[in-house]
Amino acid sequence: MKPSILVEIPQDNFKSYPIYIDKEPVKDLAKKLNKLSANKKRLIIISNKVYKLYKNEFNFKKEEIFILKDGENQKNIKNYQRIIEKAIQLGLSRKDLIIAIGGGVVGDLAGFVAATYMRGIEFIQVPTTLLAFVDSSVGGKTAIDLPYAKNYIGAFYQPKMVFINLNFILTLDKRQMLSGFGEILKYAFIENSCKSEKSYLLLEFLSIAADRILENNMNLIERLIKICLELKISVVTKDETESGLRKVLNFGHTYGHALETITHYKKYTHGEAVVYGMMLAFDYALSTKMINHTYYNLAYDLFKKYGYKTIKPVKYNREEIINIMKSDKKANAGIITMILPDRKGSVIETEITDESLFEM
Ligand SMILES: NC(=O)c1ccc[n+]([C@@H]2O[C@H](COP(=O)([O-])OP(=O)(O)OC[C@H]3O[C@@H](n4cnc5c(N)ncnc54)[C@H](O)[C@@H]3O)[C@@H](O)[C@H]2O)c1
């Protein structure tokens, strides 16, 4: 099997892993997973919805699967413990395998289990949402949420391999597709800060091809997935553990995470929250004259094109939101730091000196 992309992490002894992108029938993917886990015990962590939709194609044994209920609020410590107990019950050793099949929620939780079970067991990512294709399945961030802070417990732990099967898109509903486009828009706004050798002109591409992309043109979507992954890989291979460059990937996430937290992880999809976070960042950057009106309008046009209402969500308690942002992992001694746009396709880490300028 020739990988579509190879991720090589210099800081981790040049550890590398392949990403396979294809449109093969899900049944064939299942056969590959069986082959890879032959002679091993395995624990498959799969999203409830994906299990219901694809159980015939996967044909897993009941005892080897952990079905995770749907929703961000399932990425929690209780499920972490339940899965660890299941791994112990199955007798998994360090030589065995965990397979994550689902969106970013399953991937983040399963990855954290893999990172910590016996101090590390191999795991394979099988993302099934657009958002997980372009972002969460690659790069090695794994985590669970606390009721008052998102992704607060986690580890950097790279998967053994990633299988992106485009067929999964066919069963995603419109809201989940738009959520994926939220993270894709993020890559367009940060492209020039990703230090990639290639230029993809993603902003222009998303703007010109919007109609065809939104009609689910698979060739264009495949191209988008590859561009986003190449940008992400350019970043994470230079800074695996977010000591510097990797922070650019957090564009939209400070306010986005606060929105998810204040609504108990029930109201917004992750992509929606990130889009509102990017809007807040664009508003702040305009009010502090970091960007001009032309770029601001271009960004808002793109949000609209990709189905987002450009009115911010219902107002929540401003002080509470700011406090959540201050307790974010990215804050520094109670000062909110945010990734803000400073030029077309480029962002910069900035300390927020005047919270009163937040329009929320
Ligand atoms: N680790 C990272 O680097 C990283 C990056 C971005 C986001 N994330 C995390 O990813 C999570 C969001 O991921 P998400 O947007 O995939 O949400 P999700 O995992 O909650 O999936 C969204 C919904 O789609 C359903 N679903 C999944 N695949 C489907 C399919 N093929 N057909 C029909 N329904 C399907 C799921 O069951 C779920 O109900 C958040 O927890 C976020 O923090 C992590």
mmCIF file of C-alpha atoms and ligand atoms in Angstrom:
data_model
loop_
_atom_site.group_PDB
_atom_site.id
_atom_site.type_symbol
_atom_site.label_atom_id
_atom_site.label_comp_id
_atom_site.label_asym_id
_atom_site.label_seq_id
_atom_site.Cartn_x
_atom_site.Cartn_y
_atom_site.Cartn_z
ATOM 1 C CA MET A 1 0.000 0.000 0.000
ATOM 2 C CA LYS A 2 1.563 3.272 -1.070
ATOM 3 C CA PRO A 3 0.644 6.073 1.302
ATOM 4 C CA SER A 4 -0.953 9.226 -0.069
ATOM 5 C CA ILE A 5 1.053 11.244 2.454
ATOM 6 C CA LEU A 6 3.838 10.313 4.866
ATOM 7 C CA VAL A 7 4.127 12.222 8.134
ATOM 8 C CA GLU A 8 7.659 12.334 9.505
ATOM 9 C CA ILE A 9 8.301 13.855 12.929
ATOM 10 C CA PRO A 10 11.971 14.933 13.262
ATOM 11 C CA GLN A 11 11.624 15.720 17.006
ATOM 12 C CA ASP A 12 10.415 12.164 17.629
ATOM 13 C CA ASN A 13 13.390 10.252 16.154
ATOM 14 C CA PHE A 14 11.966 10.783 12.678
ATOM 15 C CA LYS A 15 9.063 8.541 13.606
ATOM 16 C CA SER A 16 6.827 8.404 10.577
ATOM 17 C CA TYR A 17 3.336 7.239 9.751
ATOM 18 C CA PRO A 18 1.355 6.912 6.561
ATOM 19 C CA ILE A 19 -1.965 8.493 5.650
ATOM 20 C CA TYR A 20 -3.967 6.580 3.059
ATOM 21 C CA ILE A 21 -6.661 8.495 1.219
ATOM 22 C CA ASP A 22 -9.003 6.574 -1.065
ATOM 23 C CA LYS A 23 -12.558 5.735 -2.062
ATOM 24 C CA GLU A 24 -12.436 1.948 -1.725
ATOM 25 C CA PRO A 25 -15.570 0.218 -0.417
ATOM 26 C CA VAL A 26 -15.729 0.283 3.383
ATOM 27 C CA LYS A 27 -15.737 -3.549 3.271
ATOM 28 C CA ASP A 28 -12.223 -3.469 1.782
ATOM 29 C CA LEU A 29 -11.063 -1.071 4.469
ATOM 30 C CA ALA A 30 -12.402 -3.538 7.041
ATOM 31 C CA LYS A 31 -10.337 -6.316 5.429
ATOM 32 C CA LYS A 32 -7.203 -4.172 5.659
ATOM 33 C CA LEU A 33 -7.856 -3.510 9.335
ATOM 34 C CA ASN A 34 -8.286 -7.252 9.890
ATOM 35 C CA LYS A 35 -4.993 -7.955 8.172
ATOM 36 C CA LEU A 36 -3.183 -5.334 10.206
ATOM 37 C CA SER A 37 -4.496 -6.750 13.435
ATOM 38 C CA ALA A 38 -3.960 -10.410 12.599
ATOM 39 C CA ASN A 39 -2.059 -12.070 15.473
ATOM 40 C CA LYS A 40 -2.927 -9.183 17.761
ATOM 41 C CA LYS A 41 -5.681 -8.490 20.210
ATOM 42 C CA ARG A 42 -7.541 -5.339 19.339
ATOM 43 C CA LEU A 43 -10.011 -2.907 20.795
ATOM 44 C CA ILE A 44 -12.144 -0.974 18.353
ATOM 45 C CA ILE A 45 -13.631 2.266 19.617
ATOM 46 C CA ILE A 46 -16.398 3.321 17.277
ATOM 47 C CA SER A 47 -19.006 6.076 17.266
ATOM 48 C CA ASN A 48 -22.562 4.860 17.805
ATOM 49 C CA LYS A 49 -23.863 6.437 14.614
ATOM 50 C CA VAL A 50 -21.019 5.103 12.501
ATOM 51 C CA TYR A 51 -21.504 1.643 14.011
ATOM 52 C CA LYS A 52 -25.201 1.678 13.107
ATOM 53 C CA LEU A 53 -24.485 2.855 9.562
ATOM 54 C CA TYR A 54 -21.556 0.562 8.764
ATOM 55 C CA LYS A 55 -21.825 -2.482 11.028
ATOM 56 C CA ASN A 56 -22.441 -4.817 8.108
ATOM 57 C CA GLU A 57 -19.411 -3.585 6.196
ATOM 58 C CA PHE A 58 -17.120 -3.802 9.233
ATOM 59 C CA ASN A 59 -18.553 -7.001 10.628
ATOM 60 C CA PHE A 60 -16.619 -6.703 13.893
ATOM 61 C CA LYS A 61 -17.042 -9.165 16.742
ATOM 62 C CA LYS A 62 -19.251 -7.710 19.489
ATOM 63 C CA GLU A 63 -16.686 -8.364 22.222
ATOM 64 C CA GLU A 64 -13.908 -6.379 20.557
ATOM 65 C CA ILE A 65 -15.828 -3.099 20.189
ATOM 66 C CA PHE A 66 -16.587 -0.204 22.476
ATOM 67 C CA ILE A 67 -19.468 1.836 21.088
ATOM 68 C CA LEU A 68 -19.223 5.480 22.074
ATOM 69 C CA LYS A 69 -22.443 7.465 22.303
ATOM 70 C CA ASP A 70 -22.516 10.541 20.086
ATOM 71 C CA GLY A 71 -21.672 14.052 21.174
ATOM 72 C CA GLU A 72 -18.766 16.137 22.408
ATOM 73 C CA ASN A 73 -19.919 15.569 25.995
ATOM 74 C CA GLN A 74 -18.892 11.903 25.608
ATOM 75 C CA LYS A 75 -15.199 12.864 25.401
ATOM 76 C CA ASN A 76 -15.052 12.597 29.164
ATOM 77 C CA ILE A 77 -13.203 10.948 31.990
ATOM 78 C CA LYS A 78 -15.954 8.367 32.654
ATOM 79 C CA ASN A 79 -15.732 6.990 29.131
ATOM 80 C CA TYR A 80 -11.940 7.084 29.353
ATOM 81 C CA GLN A 81 -12.138 4.833 32.403
ATOM 82 C CA ARG A 82 -14.745 2.537 30.814
ATOM 83 C CA ILE A 83 -12.532 2.032 27.753
ATOM 84 C CA ILE A 84 -9.439 1.340 29.851
ATOM 85 C CA GLU A 85 -11.475 -1.256 31.768
ATOM 86 C CA LYS A 86 -12.577 -2.823 28.477
ATOM 87 C CA ALA A 87 -8.930 -2.985 27.334
ATOM 88 C CA ILE A 88 -7.966 -4.725 30.567
ATOM 89 C CA GLN A 89 -10.910 -7.111 30.224
ATOM 90 C CA LEU A 90 -9.780 -7.987 26.676
ATOM 91 C CA GLY A 91 -6.261 -8.550 28.003
ATOM 92 C CA LEU A 92 -4.642 -6.037 25.660
ATOM 93 C CA SER A 93 -0.889 -5.807 26.049
ATOM 94 C CA ARG A 94 1.504 -3.176 24.734
ATOM 95 C CA LYS A 95 1.966 -5.224 21.553
ATOM 96 C CA ASP A 96 -1.734 -5.054 20.713
ATOM 97 C CA LEU A 97 -3.803 -2.460 18.911
ATOM 98 C CA ILE A 98 -6.495 0.164 19.370
ATOM 99 C CA ILE A 99 -8.529 1.282 16.360
ATOM 100 C CA ALA A 100 -10.540 4.526 16.462
ATOM 101 C CA ILE A 101 -13.432 4.784 14.002
ATOM 102 C CA GLY A 102 -15.468 7.980 14.071
ATOM 103 C CA GLY A 103 -15.197 11.736 14.165
ATOM 104 C CA GLY A 104 -12.794 13.822 16.219
ATOM 105 C CA VAL A 105 -14.507 12.891 19.477
ATOM 106 C CA VAL A 106 -13.735 9.192 19.044
ATOM 107 C CA GLY A 107 -10.253 9.955 17.659
ATOM 108 C CA ASP A 108 -9.258 12.264 20.537
ATOM 109 C CA LEU A 109 -10.590 9.949 23.246
ATOM 110 C CA ALA A 110 -9.246 6.720 21.710
ATOM 111 C CA GLY A 111 -5.898 8.413 21.094
ATOM 112 C CA PHE A 112 -5.681 9.443 24.736
ATOM 113 C CA VAL A 113 -6.510 5.899 25.834
ATOM 114 C CA ALA A 114 -3.784 4.608 23.488
ATOM 115 C CA ALA A 115 -1.266 7.151 24.775
ATOM 116 C CA THR A 116 -1.824 6.190 28.402
ATOM 117 C CA TYR A 117 -2.831 2.508 28.455
ATOM 118 C CA MET A 118 0.294 0.739 29.741
ATOM 119 C CA ARG A 119 2.139 3.982 28.879
ATOM 120 C CA GLY A 120 1.389 3.616 25.197
ATOM 121 C CA ILE A 121 -0.134 1.133 22.759
ATOM 122 C CA GLU A 122 -0.324 1.474 18.977
ATOM 123 C CA PHE A 123 -3.459 2.973 17.510
ATOM 124 C CA ILE A 124 -4.930 3.452 14.069
ATOM 125 C CA GLN A 125 -7.125 6.400 13.166
ATOM 126 C CA VAL A 126 -10.075 5.808 10.860
ATOM 127 C CA PRO A 127 -11.690 9.255 10.709
ATOM 128 C CA THR A 128 -15.245 9.384 9.402
ATOM 129 C CA THR A 129 -16.127 13.106 9.403
ATOM 130 C CA LEU A 130 -14.822 15.840 7.137
ATOM 131 C CA LEU A 131 -13.470 17.646 10.195
ATOM 132 C CA ALA A 132 -11.572 14.562 11.307
ATOM 133 C CA PHE A 133 -10.237 13.992 7.754
ATOM 134 C CA VAL A 134 -8.731 17.469 7.514
ATOM 135 C CA ASP A 135 -7.650 18.013 11.073
ATOM 136 C CA SER A 136 -8.171 15.873 14.143
ATOM 137 C CA SER A 137 -6.932 12.500 12.839
ATOM 138 C CA VAL A 138 -3.445 13.799 12.110
ATOM 139 C CA GLY A 139 -0.880 15.540 14.280
ATOM 140 C CA GLY A 140 -1.022 13.556 17.487
ATOM 141 C CA LYS A 141 -3.098 15.738 19.788
ATOM 142 C CA THR A 142 -5.274 13.513 21.961
ATOM 143 C CA ALA A 143 -7.498 14.667 24.803
ATOM 144 C CA ILE A 144 -10.592 14.504 26.957
ATOM 145 C CA ASP A 145 -12.693 17.394 28.263
ATOM 146 C CA LEU A 146 -13.464 18.478 31.812
ATOM 147 C CA PRO A 147 -16.874 20.034 32.534
ATOM 148 C CA TYR A 148 -15.238 23.448 32.884
ATOM 149 C CA ALA A 149 -12.405 23.217 30.350
ATOM 150 C CA LYS A 150 -12.103 21.583 26.962
ATOM 151 C CA ASN A 151 -9.229 19.228 26.081
ATOM 152 C CA TYR A 152 -7.687 19.829 29.501
ATOM 153 C CA ILE A 153 -6.268 16.355 29.938
ATOM 154 C CA GLY A 154 -4.351 14.913 27.036
ATOM 155 C CA ALA A 155 -1.121 13.858 25.424
ATOM 156 C CA PHE A 156 0.799 14.286 22.221
ATOM 157 C CA TYR A 157 0.735 10.797 20.758
ATOM 158 C CA GLN A 158 0.969 10.002 17.065
ATOM 159 C CA PRO A 159 -1.128 7.265 15.435
ATOM 160 C CA LYS A 160 0.487 4.293 13.691
ATOM 161 C CA MET A 161 -1.434 5.053 10.520
ATOM 162 C CA VAL A 162 -4.492 6.937 9.278
ATOM 163 C CA PHE A 163 -7.093 5.692 6.795
ATOM 164 C CA ILE A 164 -9.187 8.400 5.171
ATOM 165 C CA ASN A 165 -12.006 6.792 3.224
ATOM 166 C CA LEU A 166 -13.984 9.373 1.275
ATOM 167 C CA ASN A 167 -17.106 7.178 1.234
ATOM 168 C CA PHE A 168 -17.853 8.208 4.810
ATOM 169 C CA ILE A 169 -18.732 11.679 3.538
ATOM 170 C CA LEU A 170 -21.790 10.246 1.793
ATOM 171 C CA THR A 171 -23.622 9.679 5.084
ATOM 172 C CA LEU A 172 -22.662 12.971 6.761
ATOM 173 C CA ASP A 173 -25.484 15.464 7.159
ATOM 174 C CA LYS A 174 -25.207 19.080 6.012
ATOM 175 C CA ARG A 175 -24.434 20.408 9.480
ATOM 176 C CA GLN A 176 -21.481 18.043 9.882
ATOM 177 C CA MET A 177 -20.186 18.959 6.421
ATOM 178 C CA LEU A 178 -20.346 22.670 7.303
ATOM 179 C CA SER A 179 -18.604 21.943 10.585
ATOM 180 C CA GLY A 180 -15.739 20.405 8.590
ATOM 181 C CA PHE A 181 -15.657 23.454 6.334
ATOM 182 C CA GLY A 182 -15.201 25.539 9.498
ATOM 183 C CA GLU A 183 -11.760 23.977 10.083
ATOM 184 C CA ILE A 184 -11.003 24.122 6.343
ATOM 185 C CA LEU A 185 -11.673 27.885 6.374
ATOM 186 C CA LYS A 186 -9.237 28.100 9.276
ATOM 187 C CA TYR A 187 -6.491 26.617 7.088
ATOM 188 C CA ALA A 188 -7.232 29.221 4.432
ATOM 189 C CA PHE A 189 -6.837 32.049 6.941
ATOM 190 C CA ILE A 190 -3.554 30.662 8.336
ATOM 191 C CA GLU A 191 -1.978 29.263 5.150
ATOM 192 C CA ASN A 192 0.940 31.706 4.968
ATOM 193 C CA SER A 193 1.773 31.133 8.637
ATOM 194 C CA CYS A 194 2.100 27.354 8.177
ATOM 195 C CA LYS A 195 5.624 27.638 6.722
ATOM 196 C CA SER A 196 4.759 25.264 3.898
ATOM 197 C CA GLU A 197 7.128 25.084 0.951
ATOM 198 C CA LYS A 198 4.167 25.055 -1.423
ATOM 199 C CA SER A 199 1.603 27.766 -1.957
ATOM 200 C CA TYR A 200 -1.965 26.533 -2.334
ATOM 201 C CA LEU A 201 -3.877 29.838 -2.485
ATOM 202 C CA LEU A 202 -6.544 28.132 -0.401
ATOM 203 C CA LEU A 203 -8.548 31.319 0.232
ATOM 204 C CA GLU A 204 -8.918 31.896 -3.498
ATOM 205 C CA PHE A 205 -9.677 28.221 -4.160
ATOM 206 C CA LEU A 206 -12.415 28.145 -1.504
ATOM 207 C CA SER A 207 -13.913 31.322 -2.854
ATOM 208 C CA ILE A 208 -13.849 30.469 -6.573
ATOM 209 C CA ALA A 209 -14.938 26.835 -6.216
ATOM 210 C CA ALA A 210 -17.455 27.322 -3.360
ATOM 211 C CA ASP A 211 -20.536 26.236 -5.317
ATOM 212 C CA ARG A 212 -18.977 23.011 -6.609
ATOM 213 C CA ILE A 213 -17.397 22.210 -3.223
ATOM 214 C CA LEU A 214 -20.737 22.689 -1.479
ATOM 215 C CA GLU A 215 -22.346 20.321 -3.978
ATOM 216 C CA ASN A 216 -19.943 17.671 -2.641
ATOM 217 C CA ASN A 217 -17.738 17.489 -5.720
ATOM 218 C CA MET A 218 -15.538 14.625 -4.514
ATOM 219 C CA ASN A 219 -12.477 15.565 -6.559
ATOM 220 C CA LEU A 220 -12.470 19.063 -5.119
ATOM 221 C CA ILE A 221 -13.110 17.797 -1.607
ATOM 222 C CA GLU A 222 -10.238 15.330 -1.944
ATOM 223 C CA ARG A 223 -7.996 18.175 -3.076
ATOM 224 C CA LEU A 224 -9.098 20.258 -0.095
ATOM 225 C CA ILE A 225 -8.383 17.409 2.317
ATOM 226 C CA LYS A 226 -4.866 17.009 0.908
ATOM 227 C CA ILE A 227 -4.141 20.739 1.084
ATOM 228 C CA CYS A 228 -5.305 21.037 4.704
ATOM 229 C CA LEU A 229 -3.344 17.950 5.725
ATOM 230 C CA GLU A 230 -0.203 19.174 3.997
ATOM 231 C CA LEU A 231 -0.526 22.519 5.784
ATOM 232 C CA LYS A 232 -1.125 20.807 9.118
ATOM 233 C CA ILE A 233 1.797 18.443 8.576
ATOM 234 C CA SER A 234 4.052 21.345 7.662
ATOM 235 C CA VAL A 235 3.249 22.836 11.076
ATOM 236 C CA VAL A 236 3.293 19.754 13.308
ATOM 237 C CA THR A 237 6.513 18.357 11.880
ATOM 238 C CA LYS A 238 8.234 21.615 12.805
ATOM 239 C CA ASP A 239 6.609 21.849 16.247
ATOM 240 C CA GLU A 240 5.086 18.607 17.480
ATOM 241 C CA THR A 241 4.249 19.779 21.002
ATOM 242 C CA GLU A 242 3.027 23.354 20.470
ATOM 243 C CA SER A 243 6.002 25.244 21.814
ATOM 244 C CA GLY A 244 5.710 27.841 19.067
ATOM 245 C CA LEU A 245 4.598 27.508 15.462
ATOM 246 C CA ARG A 246 1.821 24.977 16.197
ATOM 247 C CA LYS A 247 -0.148 27.675 18.019
ATOM 248 C CA VAL A 248 -1.286 29.025 14.644
ATOM 249 C CA LEU A 249 -3.567 25.985 14.388
ATOM 250 C CA ASN A 250 -5.496 27.396 17.342
ATOM 251 C CA PHE A 251 -6.900 30.249 15.273
ATOM 252 C CA GLY A 252 -10.554 30.626 16.312
ATOM 253 C CA HIS A 253 -10.150 28.178 19.178
ATOM 254 C CA THR A 254 -9.837 30.416 22.265
ATOM 255 C CA TYR A 255 -13.352 31.822 21.968
ATOM 256 C CA GLY A 256 -14.523 28.659 20.183
ATOM 257 C CA HIS A 257 -13.561 26.453 23.135
ATOM 258 C CA ALA A 258 -15.176 28.939 25.549
ATOM 259 C CA LEU A 259 -18.432 28.736 23.599
ATOM 260 C CA GLU A 260 -18.348 24.939 23.657
ATOM 261 C CA THR A 261 -17.602 24.934 27.393
ATOM 262 C CA ILE A 262 -20.226 27.480 28.431
ATOM 263 C CA THR A 263 -22.892 25.513 26.554
ATOM 264 C CA HIS A 264 -21.802 22.233 28.214
ATOM 265 C CA TYR A 265 -20.548 20.849 24.858
ATOM 266 C CA LYS A 266 -24.129 20.461 23.644
ATOM 267 C CA LYS A 267 -25.036 23.450 21.501
ATOM 268 C CA TYR A 268 -22.343 23.919 18.869
ATOM 269 C CA THR A 269 -20.402 21.549 16.710
ATOM 270 C CA HIS A 270 -16.661 22.089 17.033
ATOM 271 C CA GLY A 271 -16.458 23.592 13.545
ATOM 272 C CA GLU A 272 -19.279 26.048 14.305
ATOM 273 C CA ALA A 273 -17.585 27.169 17.513
ATOM 274 C CA VAL A 274 -14.283 27.661 15.667
ATOM 275 C CA VAL A 275 -16.007 29.779 13.019
ATOM 276 C CA TYR A 276 -17.509 32.045 15.704
ATOM 277 C CA GLY A 277 -14.076 32.187 17.294
ATOM 278 C CA MET A 278 -12.556 33.296 13.996
ATOM 279 C CA MET A 279 -15.273 35.948 13.597
ATOM 280 C CA LEU A 280 -14.445 37.337 17.040
ATOM 281 C CA ALA A 281 -10.745 37.353 16.091
ATOM 282 C CA PHE A 282 -11.487 39.213 12.819
ATOM 283 C CA ASP A 283 -13.627 41.762 14.708
ATOM 284 C CA TYR A 284 -10.886 42.358 17.270
ATOM 285 C CA ALA A 285 -8.197 42.621 14.577
ATOM 286 C CA LEU A 286 -10.278 45.172 12.674
ATOM 287 C CA SER A 287 -10.999 47.258 15.759
ATOM 288 C CA THR A 288 -7.280 47.365 16.604
ATOM 289 C CA LYS A 289 -6.404 48.117 12.949
ATOM 290 C CA MET A 290 -4.359 44.926 12.540
ATOM 291 C CA ILE A 291 -6.254 44.261 9.313
ATOM 292 C CA ASN A 292 -8.090 46.486 6.860
ATOM 293 C CA HIS A 293 -11.755 46.464 5.806
ATOM 294 C CA THR A 294 -11.011 44.728 2.505
ATOM 295 C CA TYR A 295 -9.603 41.613 4.171
ATOM 296 C CA TYR A 296 -12.291 41.709 6.878
ATOM 297 C CA ASN A 297 -15.052 41.752 4.243
ATOM 298 C CA LEU A 298 -13.378 38.982 2.268
ATOM 299 C CA ALA A 299 -13.340 36.793 5.401
ATOM 300 C CA TYR A 300 -16.989 37.488 6.229
ATOM 301 C CA ASP A 301 -18.009 36.788 2.600
ATOM 302 C CA LEU A 302 -16.362 33.407 2.884
ATOM 303 C CA PHE A 303 -18.100 32.624 6.186
ATOM 304 C CA LYS A 304 -21.405 33.423 4.477
ATOM 305 C CA LYS A 305 -20.597 31.364 1.383
ATOM 306 C CA TYR A 306 -19.940 28.343 3.584
ATOM 307 C CA GLY A 307 -23.310 28.594 5.275
ATOM 308 C CA TYR A 308 -22.501 30.555 8.404
ATOM 309 C CA LYS A 309 -24.733 33.282 9.748
ATOM 310 C CA THR A 310 -22.484 36.228 10.386
ATOM 311 C CA ILE A 311 -24.393 37.297 13.461
ATOM 312 C CA LYS A 312 -22.627 35.947 16.531
ATOM 313 C CA PRO A 313 -24.409 33.449 18.773
ATOM 314 C CA VAL A 314 -26.845 34.424 21.479
ATOM 315 C CA LYS A 315 -25.109 36.467 24.073
ATOM 316 C CA TYR A 316 -23.714 34.548 27.019
ATOM 317 C CA ASN A 317 -22.463 36.026 30.254
ATOM 318 C CA ARG A 318 -19.506 38.073 29.018
ATOM 319 C CA GLU A 319 -17.536 37.818 32.265
ATOM 320 C CA GLU A 320 -18.000 34.058 32.407
ATOM 321 C CA ILE A 321 -16.794 33.649 28.822
ATOM 322 C CA ILE A 322 -13.751 35.823 29.505
ATOM 323 C CA ASN A 323 -12.954 33.779 32.618
ATOM 324 C CA ILE A 324 -13.124 30.567 30.603
ATOM 325 C CA MET A 325 -10.818 32.123 28.010
ATOM 326 C CA LYS A 326 -8.421 33.068 30.803
ATOM 327 C CA SER A 327 -8.296 29.496 32.046
ATOM 328 C CA ASP A 328 -7.649 28.187 28.523
ATOM 329 C CA LYS A 329 -4.361 26.303 28.127
ATOM 330 C CA LYS A 330 -3.255 29.040 25.747
ATOM 331 C CA ALA A 331 -3.655 31.853 28.296
ATOM 332 C CA ASN A 332 -0.598 33.082 30.130
ATOM 333 C CA ALA A 333 -0.814 34.209 33.790
ATOM 334 C CA GLY A 334 -4.429 35.262 33.400
ATOM 335 C CA ILE A 335 -3.768 37.174 30.193
ATOM 336 C CA ILE A 336 -5.693 35.945 27.196
ATOM 337 C CA THR A 337 -3.507 35.245 24.202
ATOM 338 C CA MET A 338 -5.195 34.786 20.877
ATOM 339 C CA ILE A 339 -4.195 33.960 17.366
ATOM 340 C CA LEU A 340 -5.310 36.957 15.315
ATOM 341 C CA PRO A 341 -5.249 37.726 11.604
ATOM 342 C CA ASP A 342 -2.653 40.314 10.648
ATOM 343 C CA ARG A 343 -2.565 39.973 6.836
ATOM 344 C CA LYS A 344 -4.370 38.004 4.163
ATOM 345 C CA GLY A 345 -3.830 34.305 4.934
ATOM 346 C CA SER A 346 -1.590 35.064 7.875
ATOM 347 C CA VAL A 347 -1.987 35.110 11.680
ATOM 348 C CA ILE A 348 0.016 36.136 14.714
ATOM 349 C CA GLU A 349 -0.112 35.279 18.438
ATOM 350 C CA THR A 350 -1.235 38.368 20.354
ATOM 351 C CA GLU A 351 -1.824 39.209 24.017
ATOM 352 C CA ILE A 352 -5.236 40.742 24.506
ATOM 353 C CA THR A 353 -4.673 44.014 26.289
ATOM 354 C CA ASP A 354 -8.191 45.408 25.996
ATOM 355 C CA GLU A 355 -10.929 42.830 26.606
ATOM 356 C CA SER A 356 -13.562 45.552 26.251
ATOM 357 C CA LEU A 357 -12.937 45.409 22.496
ATOM 358 C CA PHE A 358 -14.392 41.923 22.300
ATOM 359 C CA GLU A 359 -17.696 42.157 20.461
ATOM 360 C CA MET A 360 -19.549 39.152 21.829
HETATM 361 N N1 LIG B 1 -6.824 16.328 17.927
HETATM 362 C C1 LIG B 1 -6.885 17.370 17.158
HETATM 363 O O1 LIG B 1 -5.890 17.841 16.616
HETATM 364 C C2 LIG B 1 -8.227 17.980 16.906
HETATM 365 C C3 LIG B 1 -8.392 18.938 15.891
HETATM 366 C C4 LIG B 1 -9.664 19.438 15.639
HETATM 367 C C5 LIG B 1 -10.748 18.991 16.392
HETATM 368 N N2 LIG B 1 -10.552 18.081 17.367
HETATM 369 C C6 LIG B 1 -11.674 17.575 18.156
HETATM 370 O O2 LIG B 1 -12.559 16.899 17.268
HETATM 371 C C7 LIG B 1 -13.863 16.904 17.832
HETATM 372 C C8 LIG B 1 -14.865 17.255 16.768
HETATM 373 O O3 LIG B 1 -14.859 16.253 15.798
HETATM 374 P P1 LIG B 1 -16.070 16.062 14.773
HETATM 375 O O4 LIG B 1 -16.450 17.355 14.212
HETATM 376 O O5 LIG B 1 -15.673 14.967 13.875
HETATM 377 O O6 LIG B 1 -17.288 15.656 15.710
HETATM 378 P P2 LIG B 1 -17.826 14.247 16.253
HETATM 379 O O7 LIG B 1 -16.749 13.295 16.463
HETATM 380 O O8 LIG B 1 -18.700 14.597 17.399
HETATM 381 O O9 LIG B 1 -18.737 13.727 15.050
HETATM 382 C C9 LIG B 1 -19.844 14.477 14.680
HETATM 383 C C10 LIG B 1 -21.094 13.621 14.508
HETATM 384 O O10 LIG B 1 -21.044 12.955 13.248
HETATM 385 C C11 LIG B 1 -21.342 11.570 13.416
HETATM 386 N N3 LIG B 1 -20.622 10.849 12.363
HETATM 387 C C12 LIG B 1 -19.307 10.562 12.312
HETATM 388 N N4 LIG B 1 -19.026 10.010 11.129
HETATM 389 C C13 LIG B 1 -20.169 9.914 10.433
HETATM 390 C C14 LIG B 1 -20.497 9.431 9.148
HETATM 391 N N5 LIG B 1 -19.565 8.977 8.305
HETATM 392 N N6 LIG B 1 -21.780 9.492 8.747
HETATM 393 C C15 LIG B 1 -22.731 10.004 9.566
HETATM 394 N N7 LIG B 1 -22.481 10.487 10.791
HETATM 395 C C16 LIG B 1 -21.203 10.449 11.218
HETATM 396 C C17 LIG B 1 -20.861 11.269 14.809
HETATM 397 O O11 LIG B 1 -21.417 10.107 15.279
HETATM 398 C C18 LIG B 1 -21.266 12.525 15.553
HETATM 399 O O12 LIG B 1 -22.622 12.455 15.908
HETATM 400 C C19 LIG B 1 -13.823 17.887 18.983
HETATM 401 O O13 LIG B 1 -13.780 17.189 20.195
HETATM 402 C C20 LIG B 1 -12.532 18.637 18.779
HETATM 403 O O14 LIG B 1 -12.007 19.116 19.983
HETATM 404 C C21 LIG B 1 -9.325 17.566 17.629
#
